[in-house]
Each structure stands twice: as C-alpha cells, then as structure tokens.
Amino acid sequence: MRAGACSWMWLLSSLVLRLVVAGHGENNKHDKTEQHTVFLHDNWTTPVPTTGLLYPRESETRDVRSLDGMWRLLMSQPSDPLQGVREKWYEDSLQKTGLEIIPMPVPASYNDITTDNLRDHVGTVWYERTFFVPRDWTENRRTWLRFGSVHYAAVVWINGRNAMRHSIGHLPFEAEISNLLNFGGENRITVMCDNRLTNRSVPQGQVTTVNTDNGQTPIQSYTFDFFNYAGIHRSVQLYTTPLVHISDIAISTQLSSDQVGRIDYRIWLHGATEDSTMQPTHVLVQLRDRDGVVAAQQVNRALYNGTLLVPGAKPWWPYLMHPEPGHLYSLEFELFMSSYEGDDGEELLDAYRLPVGIRTLSWTNTSLLLNGKPLYLRGFGRHEDSDIRGKGLDNALLARDFNLIKWIGANAYRTSHYPYSEESMQFADEHGIMIVDECSAVNIDIFEPELLSNHMTALEQLIHRDRNHASVIAWSVANEPRSFKMGALSYFQALVNYTRSIAQGRPLTAAINASPDPPKQCHLAALLDIVGFNRYNAWYQNSGRTDMIVNLLTEEAQRWHQNFGKPVILFEYGADTMEGLHSLPAYIWSEDYQVALFSQHFKAFDKLRKQNWFIGEFVWNFADFKTAQTVTRVGGNKKGVFTRSRQPKEVAQILRWRYFALANELDWVPLPKHLSVYISSLVNRNEHERTEL
Ligand code: GCB
C-alpha cells in the first residue's frame, strides 16, 4: 500500500516531565485545567515519506473510472463501533447482517442526508457498493483504488480482503488492488469510516459517555468551530497504470528577470525490477503551451531528474495582478524503453501530463514576493461546507465559489482549517487564486509526542499532495494552537524544523490567537516565516465597540512585527451577521454592524500597509457554515460575507469596493463599471472612465 496509512502507529520516544503550570484562563476559553503535562520532543522520528498518489489522469497508457454514485450505508451501534470488524461484515454483503441499510451518495458527508440520528452519530459507519472491472484490465497493467478523502479514519476491503487504511481525513490515499479484483466479473468494495476524534487525532477531540433518557451513549466534543462532518467526502476512483510506470512527480519553478522559465523536476518510477524485461531507458519531457505547441523539451536518459529551460516563458500571475492570470502549461512525461520492434526503436511505457505554472516565490523579513513583486493578499478564510452535502465535493459549489471570489476581487484564501479538495487546488491554479494551505491542526492543546507525530504526518501528506501547485504560496502549520503554553515550545520547534525540511520552497505560517507579548506570548511565531494572527476586535473583544478597532489592531500588528521581525498578516476578523437583520444605529448581529466593523478594519489596514511589512487582510469567513450545536451559534457560524447558499450580504458590496480599489491602487486594475449603481452625475462622475472587467 502507498501513502500515509496508519500514521498513528509511529510512536515517539520522549521524556515526560510533569509540571504544574498556573492559570491559563484568558486566552483559552477551553482550558479549564490548571495542571497539565509538558513533554520534551527531543527525539522524534520523521513520518515515512508518502509515495505515489499522482492525481488520476487519463492518458494513452492510463484509464480512470469513477466509483462515485449511490452507495449503501450501515450505521454501527454507537456503543459497539467495532462490532462489524469482530463479526467480519466485510466478508459478505452488508445486507447479510440483517441491519438497516440506507442509500448514501458518494461523495458527500453522511450527516445531513437522512432525517434521523445519523447527523450526530459517533463511531463507525460502513459503506458498500459493487462494480465491474473490464476483463482486459488484467493485461499488462496495474489497477489502483484511490480515495480523495474519507473523514476521519477509513479501512477498505475489496471482495472481503483488506486493501488499505488511512486516517487524518481531508487527504488522499490509494493502494494497488490488482491482486484483489475479479477481472471481468463483479467486485464488492466495503469501507468502514470512523469519525471519532481523540487527544491524539488531528484535529483533537474527545469522546465521552453520557447518560441519556435512553441509556448510555458516547458523545463527541471538540473545541474547533465547525461541524465534524464525516463520510466519503471526495471522489473514489479506479485507475490503471502500466506495469512499469511513473508513480510520482515533483517540480519547482523559477522565472529569471529576462523571462527564462526554469522547471526542475524529479520523477519516481514504479515496477521496474532489474530482471524485468521492461527496462525504461529514457523519458521524453515536453512542455506544451495552451495551444499544444512545444515550448521546451528534453530527452532525459538520467530518468529521475532534470531541468527544462523555457525562453520567453509566460509566467503564472495571480488574479488581478496581470491581464492573463493563472497561466498554465502542460508538462508531459513520456517514459520509454528500447524496443527492437517499434518503428524508431523505442516503445512507450507510460505517459502522464501535469499542469504547471511557472513562477518564482520568495520572501524576506518584510515581504512575500511573486515573480519579484511584493504581494498584498486580500481574501478569506473559508470552509468546505454546504447545505445537505456538508463537506462533500460538489463541482457546482466549487465553480460558484470561484465566481464569487473573482466577482469580489479577492486574490487569495486560506484553506482553513484542513486541506481542501484537489479539484479546488487545480481550480485555484487555473484562476490565479493564491492559497495559504493549512493542515488540519486546529486548537491543538495537549502537546504530546503521538500528536506531534500525527501532526507531522498531516503536514507531510499535505505538502506531498500540493507541492506542484503554482497557487500554493505558504503552508499554515496550525490554526489557533494554545501556543502560549509551556509545552508548545519544544513541540513547535520539532514540528517547524521538520516541516521546513520538506517545505518545497514555500514559507511557513500559522493563524495564531495567542499574544505577541508575555505573559501569554506565542511560542510559535518566532519559528515562522510569516506571522499570521486572528483577532476579533469589536466582536469577541469589546463587543459592539466599533470605535475600539483601529488603534488596538494597528498596535497589535506592530507588536507582532517588532517582536518577531517577520511579515505580518491578519488571517481572521469578522462579525456574526444574520442576513436580513438591520439596525440603525448598528447593533451586533445586524448587516449594518458587519459593514461598520469591516470599515473600521479597512482604516487600520491602510495605516498598516504604509509600513510595508503588513502583507494581507483575510475576512472570517467567506460564507456562513455549520458548527456543532452551541448557544453562541444560530444554525452555525454566521460570519460569512455570503450566506450558506452563496448569496451576498450587504457587506459583500463594500468588500468588493475595497478589494477592487486595492487592485486599482496596487496593480492599476481598472475598476469594474458596475461596482456601484447609478446615483447621480456627481456621485458617479468617474464611471465613464471605468472599463468592464
Ligand atoms: C476563530 C477560529 C475559527 C472560528 C472563528 C469564530 O478564531 O479560527 O475557526 O470559526 O474564530 O468565528 O469564532
């Protein structure tokens, strides 16, 4: 099996110190204990590097088949989640258990599909479907089964035999299943999915047993602020490769001042043994432009790595920084062996095409630069979340979201608080939207070795998956860890050291809510390349006081920069807002309040921008989203600029003005004609000078 299975199996040897640490109430509403354990992380092992997992793409040597569609689902008893493993439910059709089976779409979260208790289920569910594999797939090829993601942990059987397992949701996993399949006949796939989060999972959670009117039952609690949707969240695919094939590719790109692009690539091959008759001899690497014209090429007999130089390369630029943003080439790898039969003495073994954007990413203590140009990021923290399908991949939603992002003039978002779908990463590349790519460590608290190991694994798998995307401009190692705690220092030293060693030319950042100053000073910020912080002035702090934003925010941002000497970005600010609720003067939860709060933040951002180390403003959140049931959430978190059904709140128009005004100021982008409606010739006097975008 390839890729990241059983991450939780790696144990770290570590020295455990028991210390008594006094009072940590203020910055951490969830930390009720006065006493906690501090671990030293001085002897850790790195995760086993992921191999394979290229996104499945058809080619003249590869087939791809989707297993998406209607599956069958069985919910285990919450009190006995492993009953199915003991009773070997995977050995036969789930129907044979005699338990209730319901139809379940894939991809989708299972929680909001039915009308009953599946929504809050804790423990395991079982998925199943049947499928055929063509008879000729036995010949000279391998068949792979790949999941885009299953949350949180999954075990997979094919025809009753174990195929693979994976945990840490949100990430792909795959295995070759050629030996398990019935070619030319029917096959059964069974998946056990477990949604339980523990102190060692990423993110952390806790399962406890409570007494209810119907007896005892487990409940899941967690401190993070989004619903723990579960299920087969992304596509399930069968794909074939030749016996000897390209199993993995890593690229890095640069652009010189005279427009010469440089692509350094590494490729990994699978299946070529020394005694095999199929010995690859060379790889033909061709870079094709949008019209299919070859822009650079190379025949490489070294096989495993090489460099392409591209004179007059068209760079990858972000949206609104260039008239042609998101420019991508197709990097084509063709693997050959010598042949006595082929016309030209060679035989094609495998072909794979990777979309590639050419750009240089660099950073200093004050700036993040793309193609040598300092970036100012304007965008959002987001969620993969929608009505009914929860966190399930939905191409209609994806397209709508990108249309809204472009309509509003944003150029970036953070994948708060976990890796988003591979399809969304490809979309971001194509549209020139920059991504701060975050792993699933939210609110981590107990800094112990097994968690560290899983956290490293989460980052390793994220970086492995996303390293070839031009859109990825930073890795975010965590969101709001309790990084002021003593245990955080050695934990993050180990984590950041490791992540830096695999960072593939991207800076490290995090979304911090600890303080820049003692006594609750963040232990993580000093280790990062970009300091990101989350702050809810006039919402969680000083609620209702929009006159207490500008000074507090500018002073805090300045302290982050003075104390740590890094570029600074605000990753979260915002206000819960009920669509349609109005109040004059503005009152919290109204649309008017959201507008007033944003406007004050804009003033602070403009003061900060003048200092040249403040590099971005991210609203929390792009759209309303579902959370666990709490008394502070009305049907979920309502801080969206868009509603959950992706319609604009009043603030969206204001934000659109600002983001386009920034694009105009920074990159001379003409303002769109219909930014505002016609009011009068005085108000709209410059309208005729605008160009429609
Ligand atoms: C935060 C978290 C985010 C929450 C947000 C809020 O600081 O990072 O996950 O949703 O606050 O609205 O409370």
XYZ file of C-alpha atoms and ligand atoms in Angstrom:
706
model
C 0.000 0.000 0.000
C 1.178 3.513 -0.744
C 0.812 6.701 1.131
C 0.376 7.590 4.655
C -1.508 4.701 6.119
C -1.681 4.256 9.895
C 0.035 7.482 10.775
C -0.937 6.988 14.367
C 1.308 3.950 14.618
C 4.516 5.926 14.894
C 5.419 6.378 18.462
C 7.993 8.838 19.609
C 10.337 8.188 22.433
C 10.237 11.193 24.672
C 10.910 12.335 28.119
C 7.847 13.319 30.038
C 8.011 15.966 32.694
C 5.117 16.671 34.942
C 4.965 20.337 35.718
C 2.409 22.402 37.446
C 1.597 25.469 35.434
C -0.516 28.179 36.897
C -3.607 29.787 35.384
C -4.183 29.853 31.616
C -7.717 31.104 31.507
C -7.804 34.269 29.474
C -6.594 33.379 26.027
C -8.081 29.955 26.134
C -11.725 29.649 26.861
C -11.480 25.845 26.682
C -8.559 25.302 29.027
C -10.254 24.558 32.300
C -7.357 22.777 33.922
C -4.666 24.435 35.969
C -2.363 21.477 35.683
C -1.018 19.862 32.562
C 1.764 17.716 31.277
C 4.753 19.142 29.453
C 6.564 16.771 27.113
C 10.032 17.220 25.693
C 10.210 16.481 21.988
C 13.919 15.990 21.660
C 13.982 12.645 19.957
C 11.423 12.346 17.240
C 11.211 10.240 14.119
C 10.080 11.716 10.859
C 6.997 10.372 9.101
C 7.517 7.784 6.384
C 7.524 9.863 3.187
C 4.406 9.447 1.089
C 4.904 7.879 -2.316
C 2.656 7.830 -5.365
C -0.767 9.481 -5.325
C -0.463 11.427 -8.554
C -3.897 12.829 -9.339
C -5.568 10.249 -11.618
C -5.488 11.456 -15.206
C -6.354 9.594 -18.352
C -3.662 9.208 -20.971
C -2.809 6.901 -23.835
C -1.448 4.486 -21.202
C -3.945 5.028 -18.346
C -7.661 4.548 -17.715
C -9.675 6.254 -14.989
C -13.090 5.081 -13.738
C -15.217 6.762 -11.156
C -16.845 4.810 -8.342
C -18.874 7.860 -7.294
C -22.625 7.455 -7.124
C -25.113 5.862 -4.790
C -23.508 3.519 -2.258
C -25.178 1.654 0.635
C -24.573 2.629 4.244
C -24.988 0.823 7.540
C -24.667 2.681 10.849
C -22.959 0.713 13.639
C -24.265 0.845 17.165
C -22.552 3.835 18.818
C -21.968 1.649 21.882
C -20.141 -1.011 19.844
C -18.286 0.647 16.961
C -16.063 -2.365 16.245
C -18.837 -4.963 16.097
C -18.507 -5.124 12.308
C -14.787 -5.843 12.498
C -15.331 -8.631 15.052
C -18.164 -10.115 13.027
C -16.313 -9.599 9.721
C -19.088 -7.698 7.959
C -16.672 -7.041 5.114
C -16.683 -10.735 4.147
C -20.123 -10.558 2.599
C -22.714 -8.059 1.506
C -23.788 -5.755 4.350
C -27.359 -6.920 3.645
C -26.435 -10.200 5.303
C -26.070 -8.513 8.693
C -29.858 -8.097 8.758
C -29.328 -4.496 9.900
C -30.850 -1.468 8.237
C -29.076 -0.366 5.066
C -29.739 3.031 3.541
C -28.724 4.606 0.229
C -25.844 7.060 0.620
C -24.372 9.310 -2.080
C -20.619 9.467 -2.620
C -19.038 11.971 -2.401
C -20.932 13.615 0.481
C -20.900 13.836 4.235
C -23.458 11.373 5.527
C -24.645 13.612 8.386
C -27.308 15.762 6.725
C -28.649 13.242 4.220
C -31.151 11.450 6.437
C -33.791 12.839 8.775
C -32.693 10.997 11.885
C -29.855 10.450 14.326
C -27.179 9.844 11.700
C -26.364 13.543 11.907
C -24.878 13.275 15.398
C -23.648 9.706 15.137
C -20.390 8.922 16.944
C -18.367 5.904 15.883
C -18.271 3.866 12.703
C -20.430 3.585 9.613
C -19.995 1.058 6.819
C -20.210 1.864 3.122
C -20.514 -0.652 0.334
C -21.070 -0.909 -3.400
C -20.368 -3.290 -6.251
C -18.639 -2.619 -9.543
C -17.272 -4.375 -12.593
C -13.732 -4.304 -13.897
C -13.195 -4.991 -17.604
C -11.593 -8.297 -18.452
C -8.761 -6.703 -20.420
C -7.581 -4.765 -17.373
C -5.651 -7.882 -16.345
C -3.294 -7.484 -19.253
C -0.007 -5.717 -18.671
C -1.289 -3.209 -16.201
C -1.950 -2.483 -12.579
C -5.248 -1.355 -11.111
C -5.266 1.193 -8.320
C -8.015 2.305 -5.992
C -7.820 5.898 -4.806
C -9.876 7.915 -2.341
C -9.786 11.734 -2.463
C -10.587 11.711 1.264
C -12.563 9.883 3.924
C -13.073 11.570 7.270
C -11.649 10.772 9.831
C -10.316 7.224 9.531
C -11.045 4.528 6.984
C -10.415 0.829 6.481
C -11.077 -0.568 2.993
C -11.757 -4.118 1.838
C -12.097 -5.426 -1.711
C -14.044 -8.664 -2.063
C -13.593 -9.245 1.669
C -9.825 -8.739 1.685
C -8.135 -5.812 3.323
C -6.854 -3.270 0.795
C -5.745 -0.252 2.840
C -6.377 2.070 5.736
C -5.862 5.742 6.388
C -6.544 8.360 8.985
C -6.448 12.173 9.328
C -9.340 12.916 6.871
C -9.051 15.532 4.081
C -6.165 13.757 2.308
C -5.958 11.183 -0.488
C -4.840 7.581 -0.116
C -4.538 4.693 -2.523
C -3.382 1.131 -2.999
C -2.811 -1.215 -5.868
C -5.661 -3.728 -5.815
C -4.848 -5.852 -8.891
C -4.494 -8.957 -6.711
C -7.832 -8.467 -5.017
C -10.006 -7.975 -8.090
C -12.289 -10.164 -10.094
C -11.494 -9.089 -13.669
C -14.444 -9.412 -15.992
C -16.738 -10.014 -13.013
C -18.455 -8.275 -10.143
C -16.494 -6.871 -7.210
C -17.521 -5.542 -3.817
C -15.888 -2.640 -2.025
C -16.521 -2.161 1.707
C -15.355 0.872 3.670
C -15.510 1.327 7.406
C -15.397 5.012 8.312
C -14.769 6.186 11.867
C -15.470 9.813 12.825
C -14.097 9.751 16.365
C -11.573 12.401 17.339
C -9.286 11.928 20.318
C -6.461 13.744 22.088
C -4.084 12.273 19.525
C -6.063 12.936 16.346
C -5.518 15.957 14.094
C -7.633 17.870 15.000
C -8.095 16.844 18.575
C -11.432 15.987 20.169
C -12.807 13.897 22.973
C -15.343 11.084 23.171
C -17.103 10.654 26.489
C -20.026 8.532 27.561
C -23.123 10.258 28.886
C -26.356 9.065 30.444
C -29.393 9.862 28.335
C -33.067 9.057 28.788
C -32.425 6.014 26.595
C -29.324 4.784 28.403
C -25.630 5.449 27.944
C -24.243 6.799 24.702
C -20.921 8.221 23.504
C -20.775 11.873 22.575
C -18.071 13.663 20.662
C -16.851 17.031 21.827
C -14.325 19.334 20.216
C -13.297 22.938 20.625
C -12.977 23.844 16.948
C -15.785 25.847 15.435
C -17.061 23.788 12.517
C -19.205 20.689 12.308
C -17.286 17.420 12.353
C -18.830 16.186 9.107
C -17.815 12.654 8.181
C -18.020 10.122 5.382
C -16.538 9.578 1.945
C -16.016 13.251 1.200
C -14.286 13.157 -2.158
C -14.255 11.003 -5.249
C -13.399 7.331 -5.310
C -11.578 6.282 -8.438
C -10.190 3.193 -10.038
C -7.323 3.836 -12.372
C -4.834 1.779 -14.261
C -1.166 2.225 -14.910
C 1.222 0.190 -17.000
C 3.269 -2.351 -15.029
C 6.247 -0.031 -15.205
C 5.033 3.496 -14.719
C 5.624 6.996 -13.413
C 4.436 6.898 -9.830
C 5.265 10.392 -8.664
C 6.498 13.785 -9.871
C 7.838 16.811 -8.026
C 8.560 20.118 -9.716
C 9.818 23.515 -8.718
C 9.846 26.559 -10.935
C 11.645 29.867 -11.261
C 11.465 32.791 -13.587
C 14.521 34.898 -14.359
C 14.407 38.634 -14.975
C 14.889 38.027 -18.705
C 11.747 35.835 -18.792
C 13.521 32.493 -18.941
C 11.471 29.954 -17.056
C 13.179 27.100 -15.267
C 11.452 23.874 -14.277
C 13.356 21.426 -12.095
C 11.648 18.067 -11.965
C 12.054 14.747 -10.222
C 10.198 11.644 -11.226
C 9.741 8.340 -9.438
C 9.207 5.079 -11.272
C 7.434 2.006 -10.024
C 7.541 -1.575 -11.168
C 10.894 -1.725 -12.922
C 12.909 -4.522 -11.358
C 16.402 -5.278 -12.531
C 15.499 -8.633 -14.010
C 12.365 -7.365 -15.717
C 12.224 -7.312 -19.490
C 10.749 -3.858 -19.333
C 13.649 -1.584 -18.532
C 12.920 2.114 -19.013
C 15.690 3.735 -20.953
C 14.682 7.390 -21.195
C 11.976 9.887 -20.583
C 10.809 12.494 -23.068
C 9.763 15.634 -21.216
C 7.820 18.216 -23.188
C 6.332 21.451 -22.014
C 3.330 22.405 -24.109
C 1.634 25.775 -24.113
C -2.142 26.301 -24.208
C -2.214 25.674 -27.955
C -0.308 22.417 -27.614
C 2.873 23.931 -29.048
C 6.092 22.607 -27.500
C 7.780 25.415 -25.546
C 10.670 23.318 -24.218
C 11.672 19.683 -24.339
C 14.294 17.220 -23.315
C 15.154 13.578 -23.767
C 16.467 12.518 -20.401
C 18.416 9.299 -20.021
C 19.168 10.031 -16.389
C 15.456 9.249 -15.881
C 14.966 10.542 -12.347
C 15.551 14.279 -12.527
C 16.222 17.083 -14.895
C 15.760 20.730 -15.739
C 13.848 22.418 -18.523
C 14.651 25.957 -19.593
C 11.818 27.890 -21.207
C 12.868 31.026 -23.119
C 10.163 33.681 -23.223
C 8.102 31.820 -20.613
C 4.646 33.100 -19.796
C 4.627 33.456 -16.029
C 1.918 32.381 -13.627
C 0.382 35.513 -12.117
C -2.384 35.878 -9.553
C -5.818 37.194 -10.436
C -5.863 40.988 -10.929
C -2.072 41.215 -10.953
C -1.863 40.561 -14.678
C -4.266 40.594 -17.649
C -3.725 36.855 -18.100
C -3.718 35.319 -14.616
C -3.297 31.621 -13.876
C -1.290 30.801 -16.987
C -0.615 27.069 -17.072
C 1.431 24.822 -19.289
C 1.083 21.085 -19.646
C 4.235 19.226 -18.609
C 4.189 15.944 -20.451
C 6.274 12.972 -19.316
C 6.635 10.017 -21.655
C 8.543 7.041 -20.372
C 10.182 4.811 -22.979
C 12.117 1.606 -23.237
C 14.242 0.492 -26.172
C 12.498 -1.888 -28.462
C 13.578 -3.888 -31.452
C 10.057 -3.869 -32.834
C 8.953 -0.252 -32.649
C 9.399 1.923 -35.733
C 12.006 4.092 -34.173
C 13.424 1.507 -31.817
C 11.532 2.646 -28.746
C 8.296 1.697 -27.021
C 6.130 3.969 -24.911
C 5.738 2.588 -21.390
C 3.757 5.366 -19.723
C 2.536 8.933 -20.261
C 1.413 11.468 -17.644
C 0.594 15.174 -18.045
C 0.887 17.649 -15.206
C -0.483 21.225 -15.381
C 2.322 23.596 -14.393
C 2.542 27.324 -13.697
C 5.966 28.971 -13.878
C 6.681 31.487 -11.155
C 9.241 32.463 -8.532
C 8.177 32.665 -4.918
C 10.435 34.355 -2.378
C 10.186 36.160 0.943
C 12.085 38.486 3.243
C 11.559 39.732 6.779
C 9.027 42.218 5.464
C 7.563 40.831 2.235
C 6.263 37.865 0.327
C 7.116 38.191 -3.363
C 5.850 36.545 -6.515
C 7.993 36.956 -9.618
C 9.884 39.570 -7.626
C 6.788 41.626 -6.888
C 5.627 42.148 -3.289
C 2.208 40.627 -2.676
C -0.666 42.164 -0.801
C -3.114 39.359 -0.056
C -6.803 40.151 0.101
C -9.193 37.344 0.680
C -10.834 34.981 3.075
C -10.668 32.171 5.496
C -13.110 29.614 4.125
C -14.682 26.242 4.795
C -15.662 23.355 2.618
C -19.249 23.396 3.735
C -22.706 23.472 2.239
C -26.280 22.510 2.814
C -27.093 18.774 2.610
C -23.738 17.553 1.293
C -21.719 19.001 4.203
C -18.061 18.681 3.271
C -18.681 16.511 0.230
C -17.029 17.595 -3.014
C -19.501 19.476 -5.193
C -18.322 20.892 -8.512
C -21.304 23.245 -8.793
C -20.422 24.788 -5.437
C -16.759 24.967 -6.361
C -17.493 26.862 -9.570
C -19.923 29.205 -7.801
C -17.397 29.950 -5.050
C -14.685 30.834 -7.518
C -17.088 33.070 -9.422
C -17.864 34.890 -6.176
C -14.197 35.162 -5.242
C -13.466 36.764 -8.595
C -16.582 38.955 -8.504
C -15.480 40.377 -5.178
C -11.907 40.995 -6.339
C -10.137 38.712 -3.844
C -6.818 37.192 -4.815
C -6.230 34.625 -2.044
C -7.733 32.365 0.585
C -6.582 30.146 3.409
C -7.767 26.537 3.430
C -8.971 26.951 6.991
C -8.801 24.542 8.751
C -7.746 21.495 6.704
C -6.637 20.539 3.184
C -9.314 21.282 0.568
C -10.105 19.088 -2.404
C -7.509 18.509 -5.095
C -10.061 19.776 -7.607
C -10.198 23.113 -5.777
C -6.403 23.352 -5.818
C -6.420 22.807 -9.585
C -9.119 25.463 -9.925
C -7.016 27.901 -7.915
C -4.056 27.289 -10.233
C -6.241 27.919 -13.276
C -7.839 31.100 -11.934
C -4.769 32.613 -10.314
C -6.099 32.481 -6.765
C -3.309 32.214 -4.192
C -3.622 29.616 -1.451
C -2.340 29.564 2.097
C -2.524 25.812 2.530
C -3.417 24.743 6.051
C -3.186 21.337 7.703
C -5.920 20.069 9.976
C -4.345 21.004 13.328
C -6.979 23.256 14.908
C -6.859 24.413 18.531
C -4.269 21.822 19.467
C -3.725 21.819 23.152
C -2.038 18.823 24.751
C 1.384 18.910 23.148
C 2.328 15.261 23.441
C 4.531 13.055 21.239
C 1.947 10.937 19.472
C 0.051 14.050 18.474
C 3.304 15.579 17.219
C 3.893 12.517 15.091
C 0.378 12.712 13.631
C 0.696 16.456 13.116
C 3.941 15.939 11.171
C 2.216 13.261 9.120
C -0.674 15.617 8.359
C 1.803 18.201 7.071
C 3.889 15.675 5.177
C 0.852 14.355 3.316
C -0.460 17.855 2.630
C 2.855 19.058 1.242
C 3.323 15.924 -0.797
C -0.136 16.357 -2.303
C 0.066 20.094 -3.039
C 3.741 20.812 -3.718
C 3.266 21.110 -7.502
C 0.555 23.771 -7.378
C 1.590 27.241 -8.524
C -1.217 28.673 -6.385
C 0.267 27.464 -3.079
C 2.200 30.364 -1.575
C 2.567 29.215 2.048
C 1.976 26.291 4.405
C -0.018 27.009 7.516
C 1.087 24.593 10.220
C -1.823 25.224 12.612
C -4.825 27.337 13.469
C -5.041 28.810 16.946
C -2.914 26.301 18.804
C -2.652 27.014 22.545
C 0.804 28.207 21.663
C 1.325 30.270 24.813
C 1.509 27.088 26.911
C 4.889 25.831 28.070
C 4.563 22.540 26.195
C 4.147 24.383 22.907
C 7.775 25.481 22.581
C 9.555 22.158 22.148
C 6.570 20.780 20.238
C 6.677 23.547 17.650
C 10.459 23.556 17.446
C 10.294 19.929 16.385
C 7.300 20.460 14.107
C 8.671 23.539 12.350
C 12.174 22.056 11.948
C 10.674 19.055 10.271
C 8.225 20.999 8.106
C 10.932 23.378 6.958
C 12.944 20.391 5.751
C 10.105 19.357 3.403
C 8.606 22.792 2.619
C 9.283 22.728 -1.167
C 10.153 26.389 -1.443
C 7.205 27.805 0.499
C 7.294 29.905 3.672
C 5.725 28.638 6.893
C 2.964 30.463 8.660
C 0.144 29.824 11.150
C -3.051 31.506 12.310
C -2.258 32.499 15.883
C -4.561 33.788 18.582
C -2.041 33.896 21.453
C -0.415 37.201 22.306
C 2.692 38.834 20.824
C 3.800 39.751 24.361
C 4.402 37.980 27.666
C 2.920 36.562 29.821
C 0.779 34.765 27.212
C 3.332 35.151 24.448
C 3.107 32.784 21.475
C 5.962 30.230 21.304
C 5.345 29.502 17.643
C 5.605 32.946 15.998
C 9.395 33.222 16.302
C 9.795 29.993 14.333
C 7.691 31.054 11.351
C 8.483 32.970 8.146
C 5.210 34.882 8.155
C 3.323 35.725 11.339
C -0.418 35.362 10.909
C -2.848 36.253 13.649
C -6.599 36.074 14.235
C -8.266 38.893 16.156
C -11.908 39.700 16.721
C -11.851 43.331 17.788
C -15.371 44.662 18.400
C -16.703 41.108 18.357
C -15.282 38.720 20.964
C -13.328 41.625 22.452
C -15.236 44.837 23.155
C -18.437 43.616 21.516
C -20.408 46.434 19.974
C -17.488 48.919 20.094
C -16.554 49.675 16.514
C -14.675 52.639 17.959
C -12.203 50.223 19.515
C -10.721 48.641 16.415
C -8.238 50.898 14.624
C -5.838 51.592 17.470
C -5.973 48.131 19.013
C -5.442 46.376 15.710
C -2.623 48.602 14.457
C -0.826 48.432 17.800
C -1.098 44.665 17.980
C 0.117 44.168 14.398
C 3.056 46.439 15.169
C 3.952 44.369 18.227
C 3.932 41.169 16.181
C 6.345 42.740 13.723
C 8.576 44.375 16.345
C 8.816 41.230 18.465
C 9.381 38.702 15.706
C 10.737 40.697 12.738
C 8.574 38.958 10.130
C 5.922 39.975 7.606
C 2.536 40.104 9.322
C -0.906 39.184 8.050
C -4.343 39.295 9.684
C -5.876 35.900 8.980
C -9.227 36.411 10.704
C -11.501 39.288 11.626
C -15.259 39.478 11.362
C -18.694 39.585 12.937
C -21.594 37.135 13.033
C -24.360 38.573 10.871
C -27.911 37.370 10.371
C -28.868 38.003 6.768
C -31.743 40.469 6.604
C -31.278 41.776 10.149
C -30.875 45.558 10.094
C -30.345 48.124 12.786
C -29.635 51.845 12.739
C -27.513 52.693 14.622
C -25.645 49.484 14.028
C -26.111 46.719 16.587
C -24.252 43.420 16.767
C -25.511 40.577 14.548
C -27.030 43.082 12.068
C -25.813 43.562 8.497
C -25.162 47.212 9.355
C -22.821 46.184 12.148
C -20.825 43.912 9.868
C -20.409 46.835 7.445
C -19.318 49.218 10.226
C -16.879 46.695 11.677
C -15.299 45.962 8.295
C -14.971 49.646 7.502
C -13.022 50.314 10.704
C -10.742 47.385 9.922
C -10.069 48.862 6.480
C -8.814 52.043 8.155
C -6.416 50.025 10.289
C -5.212 48.016 7.282
C -4.474 51.184 5.324
C -2.413 52.575 8.189
C -0.553 49.286 8.443
C 0.031 48.933 4.718
C 2.106 52.091 4.739
C 4.646 50.327 6.950
C 5.466 47.765 4.249
C 5.568 44.660 6.411
C 1.806 44.172 6.645
C 1.059 41.829 3.778
C -2.589 40.870 3.881
C -6.142 41.012 5.144
C -8.379 37.944 5.316
C -12.027 38.156 6.321
C -13.542 35.465 8.503
C -15.452 33.964 6.705
C -16.236 33.648 3.001
C -19.664 32.075 3.704
C -21.809 31.037 6.673
C -21.090 27.484 7.778
C -22.334 24.738 10.051
C -20.897 24.252 13.544
C -21.596 21.958 16.461
C -24.723 22.924 18.413
C -23.862 25.634 20.917
C -25.735 28.557 22.406
C -23.476 31.046 20.607
C -24.336 29.775 17.140
C -27.675 30.282 15.396
C -27.772 27.442 12.869
C -24.000 27.709 12.590
C -21.356 30.402 12.294
C -22.793 33.475 10.554
C -19.640 35.468 9.911
C -19.948 34.872 6.172
C -19.757 37.671 3.649
C -22.015 35.308 1.696
C -24.825 33.218 3.089
C -24.501 29.469 3.196
C -26.390 29.345 -0.105
C -23.790 31.709 -1.576
C -25.781 34.926 -1.848
C -24.192 38.246 -0.829
C -24.870 40.001 2.443
C -24.752 43.795 2.392
C -21.070 43.807 3.364
C -20.161 41.937 0.172
C -20.709 45.108 -1.872
C -18.440 47.093 0.455
C -15.761 44.458 0.409
C -15.949 44.389 -3.361
C -15.321 48.119 -3.463
C -12.311 47.709 -1.233
C -10.751 44.737 -2.981
C -11.068 46.367 -6.405
C -9.827 49.677 -5.035
C -6.739 47.831 -3.760
C -6.285 46.127 -7.135
C -6.559 49.531 -8.765
C -4.068 51.159 -6.400
C -1.532 48.313 -6.405
C -1.768 46.935 -9.926
C -3.574 49.605 -11.950
C -6.564 47.345 -12.491
C -9.452 49.409 -13.872
C -12.448 49.455 -11.555
C -15.372 47.416 -12.881
C -18.118 49.542 -14.408
C -20.918 48.319 -12.254
C -19.155 48.482 -8.907
C -21.915 50.807 -7.755
C -25.369 51.611 -9.093
C -26.107 54.968 -10.643
C -26.969 57.576 -8.034
C -26.258 60.955 -9.637
C -23.807 62.510 -12.033
C -21.817 63.858 -9.074
C -21.527 60.516 -7.294
C -20.854 58.514 -10.439
C -18.711 61.088 -12.205
C -15.785 58.774 -12.969
C -17.981 55.958 -14.169
C -17.307 56.526 -17.861
C -13.575 56.079 -17.254
C -14.013 52.539 -15.990
C -13.584 49.514 -18.149
C -15.800 46.499 -17.754
C -13.869 43.518 -16.336
C -11.560 31.638 15.283
C -11.347 30.335 14.624
C -12.457 29.970 13.669
C -13.790 30.361 14.240
C -13.803 31.855 14.486
C -15.126 32.325 15.109
O -10.668 32.238 15.803
O -10.103 30.221 13.988
O -12.403 28.599 13.410
O -14.867 29.993 13.433
O -12.787 32.176 15.372
O -15.994 32.752 14.365
O -15.256 32.223 16.317
